[in-house]
């Protein structure tokens, strides 16, 4: 399978979904995760700009170019679509029958079933990455490219109406470089320090926005392709993605930030021997989905 599927994966009810460009056509695939058999595939208008899909209830949503599209996850048939000039680089998120999508400094909330607008929120600076939904709240980052610390914010909003609960400022020298993740102990954000290029993983309290801990991540080559993922106890991220196909993953205790060394993914994944590059690592409830790419093959691996 082509390399481009690596960051366009969704999983639900033993079905693995991904979007792929074939010639000039955008194609959605649904595969049975226990066998890899194709359940269905749906063709869309030619478009090289799309987010990866997300699953909520019976819906599969993604942004294609500037339009949000909601499909029936079981058939691939369109339920509704809206052109809101959205940012395809930031995938939508959904919970409690609501779906959030963004453009520039605006965050939109739509009804998942109908596509009707529920609320819209404007920020003082552009949003960095997709928002996160957790326990009836929405967390998002706004980031200034002009060195204005007052615009480098973490925001916590009510999902029901978009009202702000708190905002916290992060250091003017830090730039968020990977999609954040969250659990009951914190929201976890990977930053690059523009002064020395150091990469750090920071934990912020979800109730107050206070910094819990900050830990360096060694040997980073390109962390943006492998966002951190969170279980209840451990935060996992990569320590190296390089052209020579060397991979390492590293864990942190989510409460204390203490580093936990984990085995290379190749040692726990049943794949043929060879040189592979870890291109995606995703957590979906009871499954860990990883994508490894060699010069000739791509492997999608489902682990309990």
Coordinates of C-alpha atoms in Angstrom, one line a residue:
X1 CA 0.0 0.0 0.0
X2 CA 1.3 3.5 -0.7
X3 CA 3.2 5.5 1.8
X4 CA 0.5 8.3 1.8
X5 CA -2.0 6.2 3.8
X6 CA 0.3 6.3 6.9
X7 CA -1.3 9.3 8.5
X8 CA -4.9 8.8 7.3
X9 CA -6.1 5.9 9.4
X10 CA -9.2 5.4 11.5
X11 CA -10.5 2.3 13.3
X12 CA -13.9 1.2 14.7
X13 CA -15.7 -2.1 15.3
X14 CA -13.0 -4.2 13.8
X15 CA -12.9 -2.1 10.6
X16 CA -9.9 -0.2 9.5
X17 CA -10.5 2.9 7.4
X18 CA -8.0 5.0 5.4
X19 CA -8.0 7.6 2.6
X20 CA -5.6 7.3 -0.3
X21 CA -4.8 9.1 -3.6
X22 CA -5.0 6.8 -6.6
X23 CA -3.9 8.6 -9.7
X24 CA -5.9 11.8 -9.2
X25 CA -8.8 10.2 -7.3
X26 CA -9.4 10.3 -3.6
X27 CA -10.5 6.9 -2.4
X28 CA -11.8 5.7 1.0
X29 CA -11.1 2.1 1.9
X30 CA -12.8 0.1 4.6
X31 CA -10.9 -3.1 5.6
X32 CA -11.7 -5.9 8.0
X33 CA -9.0 -5.7 10.6
X34 CA -8.8 -9.4 11.2
X35 CA -8.1 -10.3 7.6
X36 CA -7.4 -7.2 5.6
X37 CA -10.2 -7.9 3.2
X38 CA -11.9 -4.9 1.6
X39 CA -15.4 -4.3 2.9
X40 CA -16.0 -1.4 0.6
X41 CA -14.3 1.5 -1.1
X42 CA -15.8 4.9 -2.1
X43 CA -14.4 7.3 -4.7
X44 CA -14.5 11.1 -4.3
X45 CA -13.6 14.1 -6.5
X46 CA -9.9 14.4 -7.3
X47 CA -8.3 16.3 -4.5
X48 CA -4.8 15.9 -3.0
X49 CA -5.6 17.9 0.1
X50 CA -7.5 16.0 2.8
X51 CA -7.4 15.2 6.5
X52 CA -7.4 11.7 7.9
X53 CA -10.8 10.4 8.9
X54 CA -12.4 10.2 12.3
X55 CA -15.2 7.9 13.5
X56 CA -18.1 8.9 15.7
X57 CA -21.3 6.8 16.2
X58 CA -22.2 5.6 12.7
X59 CA -20.4 8.5 11.0
X60 CA -17.0 8.9 9.4
X61 CA -15.9 12.5 9.0
X62 CA -13.0 14.1 7.2
X63 CA -12.0 17.4 5.6
X64 CA -11.3 17.4 1.9
X65 CA -9.8 20.6 0.6
X66 CA -12.0 23.1 2.4
X67 CA -15.1 21.0 2.9
X68 CA -16.2 18.8 5.8
X69 CA -17.7 15.5 4.7
X70 CA -19.8 13.1 6.9
X71 CA -20.3 9.6 5.6
X72 CA -22.1 6.5 6.9
X73 CA -19.2 4.4 8.2
X74 CA -20.9 1.1 7.3
X75 CA -21.6 1.9 3.6
X76 CA -19.4 4.9 2.7
X77 CA -22.5 6.9 1.6
X78 CA -22.6 10.6 2.2
X79 CA -24.8 11.9 4.9
X80 CA -24.0 15.6 4.5
X81 CA -21.2 18.0 3.5
X82 CA -20.4 21.6 4.1
X83 CA -17.9 24.0 2.5
X84 CA -16.6 26.3 5.2
X85 CA -13.1 27.0 3.8
X86 CA -11.8 24.6 6.5
X87 CA -8.1 23.7 7.0
X88 CA -7.6 20.2 5.7
X89 CA -4.4 19.9 7.8
X90 CA -6.5 19.8 10.9
X91 CA -8.7 16.8 11.1
X92 CA -12.2 17.1 12.6
X93 CA -13.1 15.7 16.1
X94 CA -16.4 14.5 17.4
X95 CA -18.2 13.6 20.6
X96 CA -21.7 13.9 22.2
X97 CA -23.3 14.2 18.7
X98 CA -21.1 17.2 17.8
X99 CA -18.3 17.5 15.3
X100 CA -15.6 20.3 15.5
X101 CA -13.6 21.6 12.6
X102 CA -11.4 24.6 12.2
X103 CA -9.9 27.2 9.9
X104 CA -7.2 29.8 10.7
X105 CA -8.3 31.3 14.1
X106 CA -11.9 30.0 14.0
X107 CA -13.4 26.8 15.5
X108 CA -16.8 25.5 14.3
X109 CA -19.1 23.1 16.0
X110 CA -21.7 21.2 13.9
X111 CA -24.5 18.8 14.7
X112 CA -23.1 15.4 13.7
X113 CA -26.4 14.1 12.3
X114 CA -27.6 17.2 10.4
X115 CA -24.5 19.4 9.8
X116 CA -26.4 22.3 11.4
X117 CA -24.2 24.9 13.1
X118 CA -24.2 24.9 16.9
X119 CA -21.5 27.5 17.8
X120 CA -18.4 29.2 16.5
X121 CA -15.4 30.5 18.4
X122 CA -12.8 33.0 17.3
X123 CA -9.3 33.2 18.8
X124 CA -6.7 36.0 18.7
X125 CA -4.2 33.8 16.8
X126 CA -4.2 30.8 14.5
X127 CA -5.1 27.4 15.9
X128 CA -2.2 24.9 16.0
X129 CA -3.4 21.4 15.3
X130 CA -6.8 19.8 15.8
X131 CA -8.8 20.4 19.1
X132 CA -9.2 17.6 21.6
X133 CA -12.5 16.6 23.2
X134 CA -12.6 15.1 26.7
X135 CA -15.5 14.7 29.2
X136 CA -17.7 17.4 27.7
X137 CA -14.8 19.9 27.2
X138 CA -12.7 21.0 24.2
X139 CA -9.0 21.8 24.4
X140 CA -7.2 23.7 21.7
X141 CA -3.9 25.5 21.1
X142 CA -3.5 29.0 19.5
X143 CA 0.0 29.9 18.4
X144 CA 1.6 33.1 17.2
X145 CA 4.3 33.1 14.5
X146 CA 5.3 36.6 15.5
X147 CA 6.7 35.9 18.9
X148 CA 3.8 37.3 20.8
X149 CA 3.6 35.4 24.1
X150 CA 0.0 36.6 24.8
X151 CA -1.2 34.7 21.7
X152 CA 0.5 31.4 22.7
X153 CA -2.4 29.9 24.5
X154 CA -4.0 26.7 25.6
X155 CA -7.8 27.0 25.8
X156 CA -10.4 24.9 27.6
X157 CA -14.0 25.3 26.3
X158 CA -17.4 23.9 27.1
X159 CA -18.3 21.6 24.3
X160 CA -22.0 22.5 24.7
X161 CA -21.7 26.2 23.8
X162 CA -18.1 27.0 23.2
X163 CA -17.7 29.2 26.3
X164 CA -14.2 29.5 27.7
X165 CA -13.4 27.9 31.1
X166 CA -9.7 28.8 31.2
X167 CA -6.7 29.8 29.1
X168 CA -3.1 29.2 29.9
X169 CA 0.0 30.9 28.3
X170 CA 3.0 28.8 27.2
X171 CA 6.5 30.2 26.7
X172 CA 7.2 32.6 23.9
X173 CA 10.2 30.4 22.8
X174 CA 8.1 27.3 22.3
X175 CA 6.4 26.2 19.1
X176 CA 3.9 23.2 19.2
X177 CA 5.0 20.7 16.6
X178 CA 2.7 17.7 17.0
X179 CA -0.9 16.9 17.7
X180 CA -1.5 17.0 21.5
X181 CA -3.1 14.1 23.4
X182 CA -5.0 13.9 26.7
X183 CA -6.0 11.6 29.6
X184 CA -7.4 12.2 33.1
X185 CA -4.1 13.4 34.4
X186 CA -3.2 16.0 31.8
X187 CA -3.0 17.4 28.3
X188 CA 0.3 16.6 26.7
X189 CA 2.0 18.9 24.1
X190 CA 5.2 18.4 22.2
X191 CA 7.1 21.7 21.7
X192 CA 10.3 22.8 19.9
X193 CA 12.4 25.5 21.5
X194 CA 13.3 28.0 18.8
X195 CA 16.4 29.1 20.7
X196 CA 18.2 25.8 20.8
X197 CA 16.0 23.4 18.7
X198 CA 15.4 21.2 21.8
X199 CA 12.3 19.1 21.8
X200 CA 10.2 18.8 25.0
X201 CA 7.0 17.1 26.0
X202 CA 4.9 19.1 28.5
X203 CA 2.0 18.1 30.7
X204 CA -0.6 20.6 31.7
X205 CA -3.3 20.1 34.3
X206 CA -6.7 19.7 32.6
X207 CA -8.6 21.5 35.5
X208 CA -6.4 24.6 35.7
X209 CA -4.0 24.7 32.8
X210 CA -1.0 24.7 35.2
X211 CA 2.2 23.1 34.0
X212 CA 2.6 19.7 35.6
X213 CA 6.0 18.6 34.2
X214 CA 8.3 19.1 31.2
X215 CA 10.6 16.4 29.8
X216 CA 13.2 16.5 27.0
X217 CA 12.8 14.0 24.1
X218 CA 16.2 12.9 22.8
X219 CA 17.3 12.2 19.2
X220 CA 14.3 13.7 17.5
X221 CA 14.4 13.8 13.7
X222 CA 10.8 14.5 12.9
X223 CA 8.2 14.2 15.7
X224 CA 5.4 15.8 13.8
X225 CA 4.5 12.6 12.0
X226 CA 4.2 10.6 15.3
X227 CA 2.1 12.5 17.7
X228 CA 2.2 11.3 21.3
X229 CA -0.6 8.9 22.4
X230 CA -2.0 8.5 25.9
X231 CA -3.2 5.6 27.9
X232 CA -4.3 6.1 31.5
X233 CA -0.7 5.7 32.8
X234 CA 1.8 6.1 30.0
X235 CA 2.4 8.6 27.3
X236 CA 4.2 7.2 24.2
X237 CA 6.0 9.1 21.6
X238 CA 8.9 8.5 19.2
X239 CA 12.5 9.3 19.7
X240 CA 13.7 9.0 16.2
X241 CA 12.4 8.9 12.6
X242 CA 15.2 8.9 10.1
X243 CA 16.0 8.1 6.6
X244 CA 18.0 4.9 7.6
X245 CA 14.7 3.4 9.0
X246 CA 15.8 3.4 12.7
X247 CA 12.9 3.6 15.0
X248 CA 12.5 4.0 18.8
X249 CA 9.5 4.7 20.9
X250 CA 9.7 6.1 24.4
X251 CA 7.2 6.2 27.3
X252 CA 6.6 8.7 30.1
X253 CA 4.7 8.2 33.3
X254 CA 1.7 10.5 32.8
X255 CA 1.6 11.6 36.4
X256 CA 5.3 12.3 37.1
X257 CA 6.9 12.5 33.7
X258 CA 9.4 9.8 34.6
X259 CA 10.9 8.3 31.4
X260 CA 10.0 4.6 30.6
X261 CA 12.1 2.8 28.0
X262 CA 10.0 0.7 25.6
X263 CA 11.2 -1.9 23.1
X264 CA 11.5 -1.0 19.4
X265 CA 8.2 -1.6 17.6
X266 CA 9.8 -4.1 15.2
X267 CA 10.5 -6.4 18.2
X268 CA 6.8 -6.6 19.2
X269 CA 5.2 -6.6 15.7
X270 CA 5.1 -9.8 13.6
X271 CA 6.5 -8.6 10.3
X272 CA 9.1 -10.0 7.9
X273 CA 12.7 -9.0 8.7
X274 CA 14.0 -5.9 7.0
X275 CA 14.4 -2.2 7.4
X276 CA 11.2 -0.4 8.2
X277 CA 10.3 3.2 8.9
X278 CA 7.6 3.8 11.5
X279 CA 5.2 6.3 9.9
X280 CA 2.1 6.3 12.1
X281 CA 1.2 5.3 15.6
X282 CA -2.5 5.6 16.6
X283 CA -4.5 4.5 19.6
X284 CA -8.1 3.5 19.2
X285 CA -9.7 2.3 22.5
X286 CA -8.6 -1.4 22.6
X287 CA -6.3 -1.3 19.6
X288 CA -2.8 0.1 18.8
X289 CA -2.5 0.7 15.1
X290 CA 1.0 1.2 13.6
X291 CA 2.2 1.6 10.1
X292 CA 5.6 0.5 9.0
X293 CA 7.0 1.3 5.6
X294 CA 10.0 -0.2 3.8
X295 CA 11.3 0.6 0.4
X296 CA 8.9 -1.8 -1.2
X297 CA 6.1 -2.6 1.3
X298 CA 3.7 -1.0 3.8
X299 CA 2.4 -3.0 6.8
X300 CA -0.6 -1.9 8.9
X301 CA -0.4 -3.7 12.2
X302 CA -3.3 -4.0 14.7
X303 CA -2.3 -4.9 18.3
X304 CA -4.4 -5.4 21.4

